[in-house]
Amino acid sequence: KQEVTQIPAALSVPEGENLVLNCSFTDSAIYNLQWFRQDPGKGLTSLLLIQSSQREQTSGRLNASLDKSSGRSTLYIAASQPGDSATYLCAVRGAAGANNLFFGTGTRLTVIP
Amino acid sequence: DAGITQSPRHKVTETGTPVTLRCHQTENHRYMYWYRQDPGHGLRLIHYSYGVKDTDKGEVSDGYSVSRSKTEDFLLTLESATSSQTSVYFCAISEGGANGYTFGSGTRLTVV
């Protein structure tokens, strides 16, 4: 079974800092990987989707990379803002046709003004 | 979340009672999913549907059933609620293929 780990579990940084969130997975035979943001008491908002054939995806201040062979993905947030405070979840989808996302337990980010 | 709504948003129920949660989508996506989210665990799949009347079990399906009589609606039923089913339940939709998932806002269920 695919295991997804996110380190650190919590992170606190001053506003303006660039930061990296990590996601690792045990089975490299993935179809794609999706990063989500979750605000307290809210649903999940999709940030970036990376297909297994891609190395990275960018959206605004966010950049996600994927190294499938080593079972790792990183989410880079540039020039962090207090509004970036949330829990960030990484989810991996297995081989083509698989109907499940395997989630990590998330990294809770606090950006201090 | 645009195109996907869950109801109710909050519910408190007693042990042993049946409970039905509803997920409604306006995106005409083929796939629909029910997940639960608990502290210390990532979201875990309960059941999913790949078409009208076509459903299958996920990794934590015991004690749950689902139905999909229309493309837009996916119902999750707890036949006899237990305290271990206290959780936040999320519905998700996908077009399938290489597309990502879109999640609803969740239903917070408390079984007392």
Coordinates of N, CA and C in Angstrom, one line a residue:
Chain A
K1 N 0.8 -1.2 0.0 CA 0.0 0.0 0.0 C 0.9 1.3 0.0
Q2 N 0.5 2.2 -0.8 CA 1.2 3.5 -0.8 C 1.2 4.2 0.5
E3 N 2.3 4.7 1.0 CA 2.4 5.5 2.2 C 2.9 6.8 1.8
V4 N 2.3 7.9 2.3 CA 2.7 9.2 2.0 C 3.0 10.0 3.3
T5 N 4.2 10.6 3.3 CA 4.7 11.2 4.5 C 5.0 12.7 4.2
Q6 N 4.6 13.6 5.1 CA 4.9 15.0 4.9 C 5.7 15.5 6.1
I7 N 6.8 16.1 5.8 CA 7.6 16.6 6.9 C 8.0 18.1 6.5
P8 N 8.0 19.0 7.5 CA 7.6 18.8 8.9 C 6.1 18.8 9.0
A9 N 5.6 18.4 10.2 CA 4.2 18.4 10.5 C 3.7 19.8 10.7
A10 N 4.6 20.7 11.2 CA 4.2 22.1 11.4 C 5.4 23.0 11.2
L11 N 5.1 24.2 10.7 CA 6.2 25.1 10.3 C 5.7 26.5 10.5
S12 N 6.6 27.3 11.2 CA 6.3 28.7 11.4 C 7.4 29.5 10.9
V13 N 7.0 30.5 10.0 CA 8.0 31.3 9.4 C 7.6 32.8 9.4
P14 N 8.6 33.7 9.4 CA 8.2 35.2 9.3 C 7.8 35.5 7.9
E15 N 6.9 36.5 7.8 CA 6.4 36.9 6.5 C 7.6 37.3 5.5
G16 N 7.4 36.9 4.3 CA 8.4 37.3 3.3 C 9.4 36.2 3.0
E17 N 9.5 35.2 3.9 CA 10.4 34.1 3.7 C 10.0 33.1 2.6
N18 N 11.0 32.6 1.9 CA 10.7 31.5 1.0 C 10.8 30.2 1.8
L19 N 9.9 29.3 1.4 CA 9.9 28.0 2.2 C 9.6 26.8 1.3
V20 N 10.0 25.7 1.8 CA 9.8 24.4 1.1 C 9.1 23.4 2.0
L21 N 8.0 22.8 1.4 CA 7.3 21.7 2.1 C 7.6 20.4 1.4
N22 N 7.8 19.4 2.1 CA 8.2 18.1 1.6 C 7.2 17.0 1.6
C23 N 7.2 16.2 0.6 CA 6.2 15.1 0.5 C 7.0 13.9 0.0
S24 N 6.9 12.7 0.7 CA 7.6 11.5 0.2 C 6.6 10.4 0.1
F25 N 6.8 9.5 -0.9 CA 5.9 8.4 -1.1 C 6.7 7.1 -1.3
T26 N 6.1 6.0 -0.9 CA 6.9 4.8 -0.9 C 6.9 4.0 -2.2
D27 N 5.8 4.2 -3.0 CA 5.7 3.5 -4.3 C 5.9 4.5 -5.4
S28 N 6.9 4.3 -6.2 CA 7.2 5.3 -7.2 C 6.3 5.2 -8.5
A29 N 5.5 4.1 -8.5 CA 4.7 3.9 -9.7 C 3.4 4.7 -9.5
I30 N 3.5 6.0 -9.7 CA 2.4 6.9 -9.5 C 1.9 7.4 -10.8
Y31 N 0.6 7.8 -10.8 CA 0.0 8.4 -12.0 C 0.2 9.9 -12.0
N32 N -0.1 10.5 -10.9 CA 0.1 11.9 -10.7 C 0.1 12.3 -9.2
L33 N 0.4 13.5 -8.9 CA 0.5 14.0 -7.5 C -0.2 15.3 -7.5
Q34 N -1.0 15.5 -6.4 CA -1.7 16.8 -6.3 C -1.4 17.4 -4.9
W35 N -1.2 18.7 -4.9 CA -1.0 19.5 -3.7 C -2.3 20.3 -3.4
F36 N -2.8 20.2 -2.2 CA -4.0 20.9 -1.8 C -3.7 21.8 -0.6
R37 N -4.5 22.8 -0.4 CA -4.5 23.6 0.7 C -5.8 23.4 1.5
Q38 N -5.7 23.4 2.8 CA -6.9 23.3 3.7 C -6.9 24.3 4.8
D39 N -7.8 25.2 4.8 CA -8.0 26.2 5.9 C -8.8 25.5 7.0
P40 N -8.6 26.0 8.2 CA -9.3 25.4 9.4 C -10.8 25.3 9.2
G41 N -11.3 24.1 9.3 CA -12.8 23.9 9.2 C -13.3 24.0 7.8
K42 N -12.4 24.0 6.8 CA -12.9 24.1 5.4 C -12.5 22.9 4.6
G43 N -12.9 22.9 3.4 CA -12.6 21.8 2.4 C -11.2 22.0 1.9
L44 N -10.9 21.2 0.9 CA -9.6 21.2 0.3 C -9.6 22.0 -1.0
T45 N -8.6 22.8 -1.2 CA -8.5 23.6 -2.4 C -7.3 23.1 -3.2
S46 N -7.5 22.7 -4.5 CA -6.4 22.2 -5.3 C -5.4 23.3 -5.6
L47 N -4.1 23.1 -5.4 CA -3.1 24.1 -5.8 C -2.4 23.8 -7.1
L48 N -1.9 22.5 -7.1 CA -1.1 22.1 -8.3 C -1.3 20.6 -8.5
L49 N -1.3 20.3 -9.8 CA -1.4 18.9 -10.2 C -0.2 18.6 -11.1
I50 N 0.6 17.6 -10.7 CA 1.8 17.2 -11.5 C 1.6 15.8 -12.0
Q51 N 1.7 15.6 -13.3 CA 1.6 14.3 -13.9 C 2.9 13.6 -13.7
S52 N 2.9 12.2 -13.8 CA 4.1 11.5 -13.6 C 5.2 11.8 -14.6
S53 N 4.8 12.2 -15.7 CA 5.8 12.6 -16.8 C 6.4 14.0 -16.6
Q54 N 5.9 14.7 -15.7 CA 6.3 16.1 -15.5 C 7.3 16.2 -14.4
R55 N 8.2 17.3 -14.4 CA 9.1 17.5 -13.3 C 8.6 18.6 -12.4
E56 N 7.9 19.5 -12.9 CA 7.4 20.6 -12.1 C 6.2 21.3 -12.7
Q57 N 5.5 22.0 -11.8 CA 4.4 22.8 -12.2 C 4.4 24.1 -11.3
T58 N 4.0 25.2 -12.0 CA 4.1 26.5 -11.3 C 2.7 27.2 -11.4
S59 N 2.4 27.9 -10.3 CA 1.2 28.7 -10.3 C 1.5 29.9 -9.4
G60 N 1.7 31.1 -10.0 CA 2.0 32.3 -9.1 C 3.2 32.1 -8.3
R61 N 3.1 32.2 -7.0 CA 4.2 32.1 -6.1 C 4.5 30.6 -5.7
L62 N 3.7 29.7 -6.2 CA 3.9 28.3 -5.9 C 4.6 27.6 -7.0
N63 N 5.5 26.7 -6.6 CA 6.2 25.8 -7.6 C 6.3 24.4 -6.9
A64 N 5.8 23.4 -7.6 CA 5.8 22.0 -7.1 C 6.7 21.2 -8.0
S65 N 7.6 20.5 -7.4 CA 8.5 19.6 -8.2 C 8.2 18.1 -7.9
L66 N 8.5 17.3 -8.8 CA 8.3 15.9 -8.6 C 9.6 15.1 -9.1
D67 N 10.1 14.2 -8.2 CA 11.1 13.3 -8.5 C 10.6 11.9 -8.3
K68 N 10.0 11.3 -9.3 CA 9.3 10.1 -9.1 C 10.2 9.0 -8.7
S69 N 11.4 8.9 -9.3 CA 12.3 7.8 -9.0 C 12.7 7.7 -7.5
S70 N 12.8 8.9 -6.9 CA 13.2 8.9 -5.5 C 12.0 9.0 -4.6
G71 N 10.8 9.1 -5.1 CA 9.6 9.2 -4.3 C 9.4 10.4 -3.6
R72 N 9.7 11.6 -4.2 CA 9.6 12.8 -3.5 C 9.0 13.9 -4.3
S73 N 8.3 14.8 -3.6 CA 7.8 16.1 -4.2 C 8.0 17.2 -3.2
T74 N 8.3 18.4 -3.7 CA 8.4 19.6 -2.9 C 7.5 20.6 -3.4
L75 N 6.9 21.4 -2.4 CA 6.1 22.6 -2.7 C 6.9 23.8 -2.2
Y76 N 7.3 24.6 -3.2 CA 8.0 25.8 -2.9 C 7.1 27.0 -2.9
I77 N 7.1 27.8 -1.8 CA 6.3 29.0 -1.7 C 7.2 30.2 -1.6
A78 N 7.1 31.1 -2.5 CA 8.0 32.2 -2.5 C 7.3 33.4 -1.8
A79 N 8.2 34.2 -1.1 CA 7.7 35.4 -0.5 C 6.4 35.2 0.3
S80 N 6.5 34.4 1.3 CA 5.3 33.9 2.0 C 4.5 35.1 2.7
Q81 N 3.2 35.0 2.7 CA 2.3 36.0 3.3 C 1.5 35.4 4.4
P82 N 0.9 36.2 5.3 CA 0.1 35.6 6.3 C -1.1 34.9 5.8
G83 N -1.6 35.3 4.6 CA -2.7 34.6 4.0 C -2.3 33.2 3.5
D84 N -1.1 32.8 3.5 CA -0.6 31.5 3.1 C -0.8 30.5 4.3
S85 N -1.1 31.0 5.5 CA -1.2 30.2 6.6 C -2.4 29.2 6.4
A86 N -2.1 27.9 6.5 CA -3.1 26.8 6.2 C -2.3 25.5 6.4
T87 N -3.1 24.4 6.2 CA -2.5 23.1 6.2 C -2.3 22.7 4.7
Y88 N -1.2 22.2 4.3 CA -0.9 21.8 3.0 C -0.8 20.3 2.9
L89 N -1.6 19.7 2.0 CA -1.7 18.3 1.9 C -1.2 17.8 0.5
C90 N -0.5 16.7 0.6 CA 0.0 16.1 -0.6 C -0.7 14.8 -0.9
A91 N -1.1 14.6 -2.1 CA -1.9 13.3 -2.4 C -1.4 12.7 -3.6
V92 N -1.2 11.4 -3.6 CA -0.6 10.6 -4.7 C -1.7 9.7 -5.3
R93 N -1.8 9.7 -6.6 CA -2.6 8.7 -7.2 C -1.8 7.6 -7.8
G94 N -2.2 6.4 -7.7 CA -1.5 5.2 -8.1 C -1.5 5.1 -9.6
A95 N -1.3 3.9 -10.1 CA -1.1 3.7 -11.5 C -2.4 4.1 -12.3
A96 N -2.3 4.3 -13.6 CA -3.4 4.7 -14.5 C -4.6 3.8 -14.2
G97 N -5.7 4.4 -14.0 CA -6.9 3.6 -13.7 C -7.2 3.5 -12.3
A98 N -6.2 3.8 -11.4 CA -6.5 3.6 -10.0 C -7.5 4.7 -9.5
N99 N -8.3 4.3 -8.6 CA -9.4 5.2 -8.2 C -9.2 5.5 -6.7
N100 N -8.0 6.0 -6.3 CA -7.8 6.4 -5.0 C -6.7 7.4 -4.9
L101 N -6.8 8.4 -4.1 CA -5.7 9.3 -3.8 C -5.2 8.9 -2.4
F102 N -3.9 8.7 -2.2 CA -3.3 8.5 -0.9 C -2.8 9.8 -0.4
F103 N -3.2 10.1 0.8 CA -2.9 11.4 1.4 C -1.8 11.3 2.4
G104 N -1.0 12.4 2.5 CA -0.2 12.6 3.7 C -1.1 13.3 4.8
T105 N -0.5 13.4 6.0 CA -1.2 14.0 7.1 C -1.1 15.6 7.1
G106 N -0.2 16.1 6.2 CA -0.2 17.5 6.0 C 0.9 18.2 6.8
T107 N 1.2 19.4 6.3 CA 2.1 20.4 7.0 C 1.3 21.6 7.4
R108 N 1.2 21.9 8.6 CA 0.5 23.1 9.1 C 1.4 24.3 9.1
L109 N 1.2 25.2 8.2 CA 2.0 26.4 8.0 C 1.4 27.6 8.7
T110 N 2.3 28.3 9.4 CA 1.9 29.6 10.0 C 2.9 30.7 9.5
V111 N 2.4 31.7 8.9 CA 3.3 32.8 8.5 C 3.0 34.0 9.4
I112 N 4.0 34.4 10.1 CA 3.9 35.4 11.1 C 4.1 36.8 10.5
P113 N 3.2 37.7 10.7 CA 3.3 39.1 10.1 C 4.5 39.8 10.7
Chain B
D1 N -17.3 25.2 -2.6 CA -16.5 24.9 -3.8 C -17.4 24.8 -5.0
A2 N -17.0 25.5 -6.0 CA -17.8 25.6 -7.2 C -18.1 24.2 -7.8
G3 N -19.4 24.0 -8.0 CA -19.8 22.7 -8.7 C -20.0 21.5 -7.8
I4 N -19.7 21.6 -6.5 CA -19.9 20.5 -5.7 C -20.3 21.0 -4.3
T5 N -21.4 20.4 -3.8 CA -22.0 20.8 -2.5 C -22.3 19.6 -1.7
Q6 N -22.1 19.7 -0.4 CA -22.3 18.7 0.5 C -23.4 19.1 1.6
S7 N -24.3 18.2 1.9 CA -25.3 18.5 2.9 C -25.5 17.3 3.8
P8 N -25.8 17.5 5.1 CA -25.7 18.8 5.8 C -24.2 19.2 6.0
R9 N -24.0 20.4 6.5 CA -22.6 20.8 6.8 C -22.2 20.3 8.2
H10 N -23.1 20.2 9.1 CA -22.9 19.7 10.4 C -24.0 18.8 10.8
K11 N -23.7 17.7 11.6 CA -24.8 16.9 12.1 C -24.3 16.2 13.3
V12 N -25.2 16.2 14.3 CA -25.0 15.4 15.6 C -26.1 14.3 15.6
T13 N -25.7 13.1 15.8 CA -26.7 12.0 15.8 C -26.3 11.1 17.0
E14 N -27.3 10.2 17.3 CA -27.1 9.3 18.4 C -26.6 7.9 17.9
T15 N -25.8 7.2 18.7 CA -25.4 5.9 18.3 C -26.5 5.0 18.0
G16 N -26.4 4.3 16.9 CA -27.4 3.3 16.5 C -28.4 3.9 15.5
T17 N -28.4 5.1 15.2 CA -29.3 5.7 14.3 C -28.7 5.7 12.9
P18 N -29.6 5.6 11.8 CA -29.1 5.7 10.5 C -28.8 7.2 10.1
V19 N -27.8 7.4 9.3 CA -27.5 8.8 8.8 C -27.2 8.7 7.3
T20 N -27.6 9.7 6.6 CA -27.3 9.8 5.2 C -26.7 11.2 4.9
L21 N -25.6 11.2 4.2 CA -24.9 12.4 3.8 C -25.0 12.5 2.3
R22 N -25.2 13.7 1.8 CA -25.4 13.9 0.4 C -24.3 14.7 -0.3
C23 N -24.0 14.3 -1.4 CA -23.0 15.1 -2.3 C -23.7 15.3 -3.6
H24 N -23.7 16.6 -4.0 CA -24.3 17.0 -5.3 C -23.3 17.8 -6.1
Q25 N -23.2 17.4 -7.4 CA -22.3 18.1 -8.3 C -23.0 18.6 -9.5
T26 N -22.5 19.7 -10.1 CA -23.1 20.2 -11.3 C -22.1 20.2 -12.4
E27 N -21.0 19.4 -12.3 CA -20.0 19.4 -13.3 C -20.1 18.2 -14.3
N28 N -21.1 17.3 -14.0 CA -21.3 16.2 -14.9 C -20.0 15.3 -14.9
H29 N -19.3 15.2 -13.8 CA -18.1 14.4 -13.7 C -18.5 12.9 -13.5
R30 N -17.8 12.0 -14.1 CA -18.1 10.6 -14.0 C -17.8 10.0 -12.6
Y31 N -16.7 10.4 -12.0 CA -16.3 9.8 -10.8 C -16.7 10.7 -9.6
M32 N -17.1 10.0 -8.5 CA -17.4 10.6 -7.3 C -16.9 9.8 -6.1
Y33 N -16.4 10.4 -5.1 CA -15.7 9.7 -4.0 C -16.2 10.3 -2.6
W34 N -16.2 9.4 -1.6 CA -16.4 9.8 -0.3 C -15.1 9.4 0.5
Y35 N -14.6 10.5 1.2 CA -13.4 10.3 2.1 C -13.8 10.7 3.5
R36 N -13.1 10.2 4.5 CA -13.2 10.7 5.8 C -11.8 11.2 6.3
Q37 N -11.9 12.2 7.1 CA -10.6 12.8 7.6 C -10.6 12.8 9.2
D38 N -9.6 12.2 9.7 CA -9.5 12.1 11.2 C -8.1 12.5 11.6
P39 N -8.0 13.1 12.8 CA -6.7 13.5 13.3 C -5.7 12.4 13.3
G40 N -4.5 12.7 12.8 CA -3.4 11.7 12.7 C -3.4 10.8 11.5
H41 N -4.5 10.9 10.7 CA -4.6 10.2 9.5 C -4.8 11.1 8.3
G42 N -4.2 10.7 7.2 CA -4.6 11.4 6.0 C -6.0 11.1 5.6
L43 N -6.5 11.8 4.7 CA -7.9 11.4 4.2 C -7.9 10.0 3.7
R44 N -8.9 9.3 4.0 CA -9.0 7.9 3.6 C -10.3 7.6 2.8
L45 N -10.2 6.8 1.8 CA -11.3 6.6 0.9 C -12.3 5.6 1.5
I46 N -13.6 5.9 1.5 CA -14.6 5.1 2.0 C -15.2 4.3 0.8
H47 N -15.8 4.9 -0.1 CA -16.4 4.3 -1.3 C -16.2 5.3 -2.5
Y48 N -16.3 4.8 -3.7 CA -16.3 5.7 -4.8 C -17.3 5.1 -5.9
S49 N -17.6 6.0 -6.8 CA -18.5 5.6 -7.9 C -17.9 6.0 -9.2
Y50 N -18.1 5.1 -10.2 CA -17.5 5.4 -11.6 C -18.6 5.5 -12.6
G51 N -19.9 5.7 -12.1 CA -21.0 5.9 -13.0 C -22.3 5.6 -12.2
V52 N -23.4 5.9 -12.9 CA -24.7 5.7 -12.2 C -24.8 4.2 -11.9
K53 N -25.2 4.0 -10.7 CA -25.3 2.6 -10.1 C -24.0 1.8 -10.1
D54 N -22.9 2.4 -10.4 CA -21.6 1.7 -10.4 C -20.8 2.2 -9.2
T55 N -20.6 1.4 -8.2 CA -19.8 1.8 -7.0 C -18.9 0.7 -6.6
D56 N -17.9 1.1 -5.8 CA -16.9 0.1 -5.3 C -16.4 0.6 -3.9
K57 N -15.8 -0.4 -3.2 CA -15.4 -0.1 -1.8 C -14.0 0.6 -1.9
G58 N -13.7 1.4 -0.8 CA -12.4 1.9 -0.6 C -11.8 1.2 0.6
E59 N -10.8 1.8 1.2 CA -10.0 1.1 2.2 C -10.7 1.1 3.6
V60 N -11.7 2.0 3.9 CA -12.4 2.0 5.2 C -13.9 1.9 5.0
S61 N -14.4 1.0 4.2 CA -15.8 0.9 3.8 C -16.7 0.2 4.9
D62 N -16.2 -0.5 5.8 CA -17.0 -1.2 6.8 C -17.9 -0.2 7.5
G63 N -19.2 -0.5 7.6 CA -20.2 0.3 8.3 C -20.8 1.4 7.4
Y64 N -20.4 1.4 6.1 CA -20.9 2.4 5.2 C -21.5 1.8 3.9
S65 N -22.5 2.4 3.4 CA -23.0 2.1 2.1 C -23.2 3.3 1.3
V66 N -23.3 3.2 -0.1 CA -23.4 4.3 -0.9 C -24.5 4.0 -2.0
S67 N -25.0 5.1 -2.6 CA -25.8 4.9 -3.8 C -25.7 6.1 -4.7
R68 N -25.8 5.8 -6.0 CA -25.7 6.8 -7.0 C -26.8 6.5 -8.1
S69 N -27.9 7.1 -7.9 CA -29.0 6.9 -8.9 C -29.0 7.9 -10.0
K70 N -28.3 9.0 -9.8 CA -28.2 10.1 -10.8 C -26.7 10.5 -10.9
T71 N -26.3 11.0 -12.0 CA -24.9 11.4 -12.2 C -24.6 12.4 -11.2
E72 N -25.5 13.3 -10.8 CA -25.1 14.4 -10.0 C -25.1 14.2 -8.5
D73 N -25.7 13.1 -8.0 CA -25.9 12.8 -6.6 C -25.2 11.5 -6.2
F74 N -24.5 11.6 -5.0 CA -23.8 10.4 -4.5 C -24.1 10.5 -3.0
L75 N -24.8 9.5 -2.5 CA -25.2 9.4 -1.1 C -24.3 8.4 -0.3
L76 N -24.0 8.9 0.9 CA -23.3 8.0 1.8 C -24.2 7.7 3.0
T77 N -24.4 6.5 3.3 CA -25.3 6.1 4.4 C -24.5 5.3 5.5
L78 N -24.7 5.7 6.7 CA -24.2 5.0 7.9 C -25.5 4.2 8.4
E79 N -25.5 3.0 8.3 CA -26.7 2.2 8.6 C -27.0 2.3 10.1
S80 N -26.0 2.2 10.9 CA -26.2 2.3 12.4 C -25.0 3.0 12.9
A81 N -25.1 4.3 13.1 CA -23.9 5.1 13.4 C -23.2 4.6 14.8
T82 N -21.9 4.7 14.7 CA -21.1 4.4 15.9 C -20.2 5.5 16.2
S83 N -19.7 5.6 17.5 CA -18.8 6.7 17.8 C -17.6 6.8 17.0
S84 N -17.1 5.6 16.5 CA -15.9 5.6 15.7 C -16.1 6.2 14.3
Q85 N -17.4 6.5 14.0 CA -17.7 7.2 12.7 C -17.8 8.7 12.9
T86 N -17.5 9.2 14.1 CA -17.4 10.6 14.2 C -16.2 11.1 13.4
S87 N -16.4 12.0 12.5 CA -15.3 12.4 11.6 C -15.8 13.6 10.7
V88 N -14.9 14.0 9.9 CA -15.3 15.0 8.9 C -15.3 14.2 7.5
Y89 N -16.4 14.3 6.8 CA -16.6 13.6 5.6 C -16.5 14.5 4.4
F90 N -15.7 14.1 3.4 CA -15.5 14.9 2.2 C -15.9 14.1 1.0
C91 N -16.6 14.8 0.1 CA -16.9 14.3 -1.2 C -16.0 14.9 -2.2
A92 N -15.6 14.1 -3.2 CA -14.8 14.6 -4.3 C -15.3 14.1 -5.6
I93 N -15.0 14.9 -6.6 CA -15.3 14.5 -8.0 C -14.1 14.6 -8.9
S94 N -14.2 13.8 -10.0 CA -13.1 13.8 -11.0 C -13.7 13.4 -12.3
E95 N -13.1 14.0 -13.4 CA -13.5 13.6 -14.7 C -12.8 12.3 -15.1
G96 N -11.8 11.8 -14.3 CA -11.1 10.6 -14.6 C -9.9 11.0 -15.5
G97 N -9.2 9.9 -16.0 CA -8.0 10.1 -16.8 C -7.0 10.8 -15.9
A98 N -6.3 11.8 -16.5 CA -5.2 12.4 -15.8 C -5.6 13.6 -15.0
N99 N -6.9 13.8 -14.9 CA -7.5 15.0 -14.2 C -7.4 14.9 -12.7
G100 N -7.3 16.0 -12.0 CA -7.2 16.0 -10.6 C -8.6 15.9 -10.0
Y101 N -8.6 15.9 -8.7 CA -9.9 15.8 -7.9 C -10.3 17.2 -7.4
T102 N -11.6 17.4 -7.3 CA -12.1 18.6 -6.7 C -12.9 18.2 -5.5
F103 N -12.7 18.8 -4.3 CA -13.4 18.4 -3.1 C -14.4 19.4 -2.7
G104 N -15.4 18.9 -2.0 CA -16.5 19.7 -1.4 C -16.0 20.3 -0.1
S105 N -16.9 21.0 0.6 CA -16.5 21.7 1.8 C -16.6 20.8 3.1
G106 N -17.1 19.6 3.0 CA -17.1 18.7 4.1 C -18.4 18.7 4.9
T107 N -18.6 17.6 5.6 CA -19.7 17.4 6.6 C -19.0 17.0 7.9
R108 N -19.3 17.7 8.9 CA -18.7 17.3 10.2 C -19.8 16.6 11.0
L109 N -19.6 15.3 11.2 CA -20.5 14.4 11.8 C -20.0 14.0 13.2
T110 N -20.9 14.2 14.2 CA -20.6 13.7 15.5 C -21.6 12.7 16.0
V111 N -21.1 11.6 16.4 CA -22.0 10.5 16.9 C -21.9 10.4 18.4
V112 N -23.0 10.6 19.1 CA -22.9 10.7 20.6 C -23.6 9.5 21.2

